Amino acid sequence: MEGLLSVFTAFGLSASAGLNAYLPLLVVALLARFTDLITLKPPWDALESGWTIGVLAVLLLIEMFVDKVPALDSVNDVIQTVVRPAAGAVLFAASAGVVSDVHPVLAMICGLLLAGGVHAAKATARPVITGTTGGLLNPVVSTIEDMVALVVSVLSVLLPILGVLFLLLAVALFIRHLRHRQKAAATRM
């Protein structure tokens, strides 16, 4: 059962990296450094370094600001096309228990694909949101994405099954919202 929970943790952390690369990395780094909730094995224990935590905090602040500004958020999404899947790969592989049960390369590929898929969905939806709202909702949507990434990251560590369920609910609500907007736009034409 512990192995399955570790896999749920890995999936939740990787998926949240698709929304915000630095937030789940920082959550894992802080929890590993200051609690017994996460134990990182080498080489992933480098995340616990004070320097790493500081750099992640600065990068998180930059991303949180840039992602709320129309046009800059699109540039950020292009840059994050490499960063978010890489962060997902690291988080999946670094999650406690996964590396010992699954080959590290397979774990990294799973994280890469999961975070990359979430990022692709986000990067596809954001221009639509920007275009339909003139950029007015970008800060709101970005804040919601950040909050989902934080909640999923924390739940994935504390209650892995609940974290995965929360993530699935968020994706379902997002898809429903997009479909509703598409139907509304089609009826206006």
CSV table of C-alpha atoms in Angstrom, one decimal:
chain,number,residue,atom,x,y,z
A,1,MET,CA,0.0,0.0,0.0
A,2,GLU,CA,2.9,2.4,0.8
A,3,GLY,CA,4.2,1.9,-2.7
A,4,LEU,CA,0.9,2.8,-4.2
A,5,LEU,CA,0.6,6.0,-2.1
A,6,SER,CA,4.1,6.9,-3.2
A,7,VAL,CA,3.0,6.6,-6.8
A,8,PHE,CA,-0.1,8.8,-6.1
A,9,THR,CA,2.3,11.3,-4.4
A,10,ALA,CA,4.5,11.3,-7.5
A,11,PHE,CA,1.6,11.7,-9.9
A,12,GLY,CA,0.1,14.6,-7.9
A,13,LEU,CA,3.4,16.5,-7.5
A,14,SER,CA,4.3,16.0,-11.2
A,15,ALA,CA,0.8,17.2,-12.3
A,16,SER,CA,1.1,20.3,-10.2
A,17,ALA,CA,4.5,21.0,-11.8
A,18,GLY,CA,2.6,21.3,-15.1
A,19,LEU,CA,0.8,24.3,-13.6
A,20,ASN,CA,3.7,25.9,-11.8
A,21,ALA,CA,7.1,24.4,-11.9
A,22,TYR,CA,8.6,26.0,-8.8
A,23,LEU,CA,5.7,25.7,-6.3
A,24,PRO,CA,5.7,21.9,-5.9
A,25,LEU,CA,9.5,21.8,-6.0
A,26,LEU,CA,9.6,24.4,-3.1
A,27,VAL,CA,6.9,22.5,-1.2
A,28,VAL,CA,8.9,19.3,-1.5
A,29,ALA,CA,12.2,21.1,-0.6
A,30,LEU,CA,10.7,22.7,2.5
A,31,LEU,CA,8.9,19.6,3.7
A,32,ALA,CA,12.0,17.5,3.2
A,33,ARG,CA,14.2,20.0,5.0
A,34,PHE,CA,12.0,20.8,8.0
A,35,THR,CA,9.8,17.7,8.5
A,36,ASP,CA,9.9,14.0,8.3
A,37,LEU,CA,7.0,13.8,5.8
A,38,ILE,CA,9.4,13.5,2.9
A,39,THR,CA,12.9,11.9,2.8
A,40,LEU,CA,14.8,12.6,-0.4
A,41,LYS,CA,17.5,10.2,-1.5
A,42,PRO,CA,20.6,11.3,-3.3
A,43,PRO,CA,20.9,13.1,-5.7
A,44,TRP,CA,17.4,14.5,-5.0
A,45,ASP,CA,18.4,15.6,-1.5
A,46,ALA,CA,20.1,18.6,-3.1
A,47,LEU,CA,16.6,20.1,-3.1
A,48,GLU,CA,16.9,20.5,0.7
A,49,SER,CA,19.9,22.9,0.4
A,50,GLY,CA,19.3,26.4,1.6
A,51,TRP,CA,20.6,27.8,-1.7
A,52,THR,CA,18.3,25.6,-3.6
A,53,ILE,CA,15.3,26.7,-1.5
A,54,GLY,CA,16.3,30.3,-1.9
A,55,VAL,CA,16.6,30.0,-5.7
A,56,LEU,CA,13.3,28.2,-5.9
A,57,ALA,CA,11.6,30.9,-3.9
A,58,VAL,CA,13.0,33.7,-6.1
A,59,LEU,CA,12.0,31.8,-9.3
A,60,LEU,CA,8.5,31.2,-7.8
A,61,LEU,CA,8.0,34.9,-7.2
A,62,ILE,CA,9.1,35.7,-10.7
A,63,GLU,CA,6.8,33.1,-12.3
A,64,MET,CA,3.9,34.2,-10.1
A,65,PHE,CA,4.3,37.8,-11.2
A,66,VAL,CA,5.0,37.2,-14.9
A,67,ASP,CA,2.2,34.6,-15.3
A,68,LYS,CA,-0.4,37.2,-14.3
A,69,VAL,CA,0.5,39.8,-17.0
A,70,PRO,CA,-1.1,39.3,-20.4
A,71,ALA,CA,1.4,38.8,-23.2
A,72,LEU,CA,4.2,38.1,-20.6
A,73,ASP,CA,2.3,35.0,-19.6
A,74,SER,CA,2.5,33.6,-23.1
A,75,VAL,CA,6.3,34.3,-23.2
A,76,ASN,CA,6.5,32.6,-19.8
A,77,ASP,CA,4.5,29.5,-21.1
A,78,VAL,CA,7.0,29.2,-24.0
A,79,ILE,CA,9.9,29.2,-21.5
A,80,GLN,CA,8.1,26.9,-19.1
A,81,THR,CA,7.6,24.3,-21.9
A,82,VAL,CA,11.0,23.0,-21.0
A,83,VAL,CA,11.0,23.8,-17.2
A,84,ARG,CA,7.7,22.4,-16.1
A,85,PRO,CA,8.1,18.9,-17.6
A,86,ALA,CA,11.7,18.8,-16.2
A,87,ALA,CA,10.3,19.8,-12.8
A,88,GLY,CA,7.7,17.1,-13.1
A,89,ALA,CA,10.3,14.5,-14.0
A,90,VAL,CA,12.4,15.5,-10.9
A,91,LEU,CA,9.4,15.5,-8.6
A,92,PHE,CA,8.2,12.1,-9.8
A,93,ALA,CA,11.7,10.5,-9.5
A,94,ALA,CA,12.4,12.2,-6.2
A,95,SER,CA,9.2,11.2,-4.5
A,96,ALA,CA,9.8,8.9,-1.6
A,97,GLY,CA,9.7,5.3,-2.4
A,98,VAL,CA,9.2,5.6,-6.1
A,99,VAL,CA,12.8,5.4,-7.2
A,100,SER,CA,13.4,2.1,-5.3
A,101,ASP,CA,10.3,0.5,-6.9
A,102,VAL,CA,10.5,1.9,-10.4
A,103,HIS,CA,13.6,2.4,-12.6
A,104,PRO,CA,14.6,6.1,-12.3
A,105,VAL,CA,14.5,6.7,-16.0
A,106,LEU,CA,10.9,5.3,-16.2
A,107,ALA,CA,10.0,7.5,-13.2
A,108,MET,CA,11.4,10.6,-14.9
A,109,ILE,CA,9.6,9.8,-18.2
A,110,CYS,CA,6.3,9.5,-16.3
A,111,GLY,CA,6.8,12.8,-14.6
A,112,LEU,CA,7.9,14.4,-17.8
A,113,LEU,CA,4.9,13.3,-19.7
A,114,LEU,CA,2.4,14.1,-16.9
A,115,ALA,CA,3.7,17.6,-16.2
A,116,GLY,CA,4.2,18.2,-20.0
A,117,GLY,CA,0.6,17.2,-20.6
A,118,VAL,CA,-0.8,19.5,-17.9
A,119,HIS,CA,1.4,22.3,-19.1
A,120,ALA,CA,0.2,21.7,-22.7
A,121,ALA,CA,-3.4,22.0,-21.6
A,122,LYS,CA,-2.6,25.2,-19.7
A,123,ALA,CA,-0.6,26.7,-22.5
A,124,THR,CA,-3.4,26.0,-24.9
A,125,ALA,CA,-6.1,27.4,-22.7
A,126,ARG,CA,-4.4,30.6,-21.7
A,127,PRO,CA,-4.4,32.3,-25.1
A,128,VAL,CA,-8.1,31.5,-25.4
A,129,ILE,CA,-8.8,33.1,-22.0
A,130,THR,CA,-6.6,36.1,-22.8
A,131,GLY,CA,-8.4,36.5,-26.2
A,132,THR,CA,-11.9,36.2,-24.9
A,133,THR,CA,-11.5,38.4,-21.8
A,134,GLY,CA,-8.9,40.9,-23.2
A,135,GLY,CA,-6.5,39.7,-20.6
A,136,LEU,CA,-8.7,40.8,-17.7
A,137,LEU,CA,-9.1,37.3,-16.2
A,138,ASN,CA,-5.4,36.4,-16.6
A,139,PRO,CA,-4.5,37.3,-13.0
A,140,VAL,CA,-7.6,35.5,-11.7
A,141,VAL,CA,-6.9,32.3,-13.7
A,142,SER,CA,-3.2,32.4,-12.8
A,143,THR,CA,-4.0,32.7,-9.1
A,144,ILE,CA,-6.4,29.8,-9.4
A,145,GLU,CA,-3.7,27.7,-11.1
A,146,ASP,CA,-1.2,28.6,-8.4
A,147,MET,CA,-3.7,27.7,-5.7
A,148,VAL,CA,-4.5,24.4,-7.4
A,149,ALA,CA,-0.8,23.6,-7.7
A,150,LEU,CA,-0.2,24.4,-4.0
A,151,VAL,CA,-3.2,22.4,-2.8
A,152,VAL,CA,-2.4,19.4,-5.0
A,153,SER,CA,1.2,19.5,-3.9
A,154,VAL,CA,0.4,19.5,-0.2
A,155,LEU,CA,-2.4,17.0,-0.5
A,156,SER,CA,-0.2,14.7,-2.6
A,157,VAL,CA,2.3,14.5,0.3
A,158,LEU,CA,-0.2,14.5,3.2
A,159,LEU,CA,-3.1,12.5,1.6
A,160,PRO,CA,-2.0,11.2,-1.8
A,161,ILE,CA,-5.3,9.7,-2.8
A,162,LEU,CA,-7.1,12.9,-1.9
A,163,GLY,CA,-4.5,14.9,-3.9
A,164,VAL,CA,-5.1,12.8,-7.0
A,165,LEU,CA,-8.9,13.1,-6.6
A,166,PHE,CA,-8.6,16.9,-6.2
A,167,LEU,CA,-6.5,17.1,-9.3
A,168,LEU,CA,-9.0,15.1,-11.3
A,169,LEU,CA,-11.9,17.3,-10.0
A,170,ALA,CA,-10.0,20.5,-11.0
A,171,VAL,CA,-9.3,19.1,-14.5
A,172,ALA,CA,-13.0,18.1,-14.9
A,173,LEU,CA,-14.2,21.5,-13.8
A,174,PHE,CA,-11.8,23.2,-16.1
A,175,ILE,CA,-12.9,21.1,-19.1
A,176,ARG,CA,-16.5,21.8,-18.3
A,177,HIS,CA,-15.8,25.5,-18.1
A,178,LEU,CA,-14.1,25.5,-21.5
A,179,ARG,CA,-16.9,23.6,-23.1
A,180,HIS,CA,-19.4,26.0,-21.6
A,181,ARG,CA,-17.5,29.0,-23.0
A,182,GLN,CA,-17.2,27.3,-26.4
A,183,LYS,CA,-21.0,26.7,-26.5
A,184,ALA,CA,-21.7,30.3,-25.5
A,185,ALA,CA,-19.4,31.6,-28.1
A,186,ALA,CA,-21.0,29.4,-30.8
A,187,THR,CA,-24.5,30.5,-29.9
A,188,ARG,CA,-23.4,34.2,-30.2
A,189,MET,CA,-22.3,33.7,-33.8
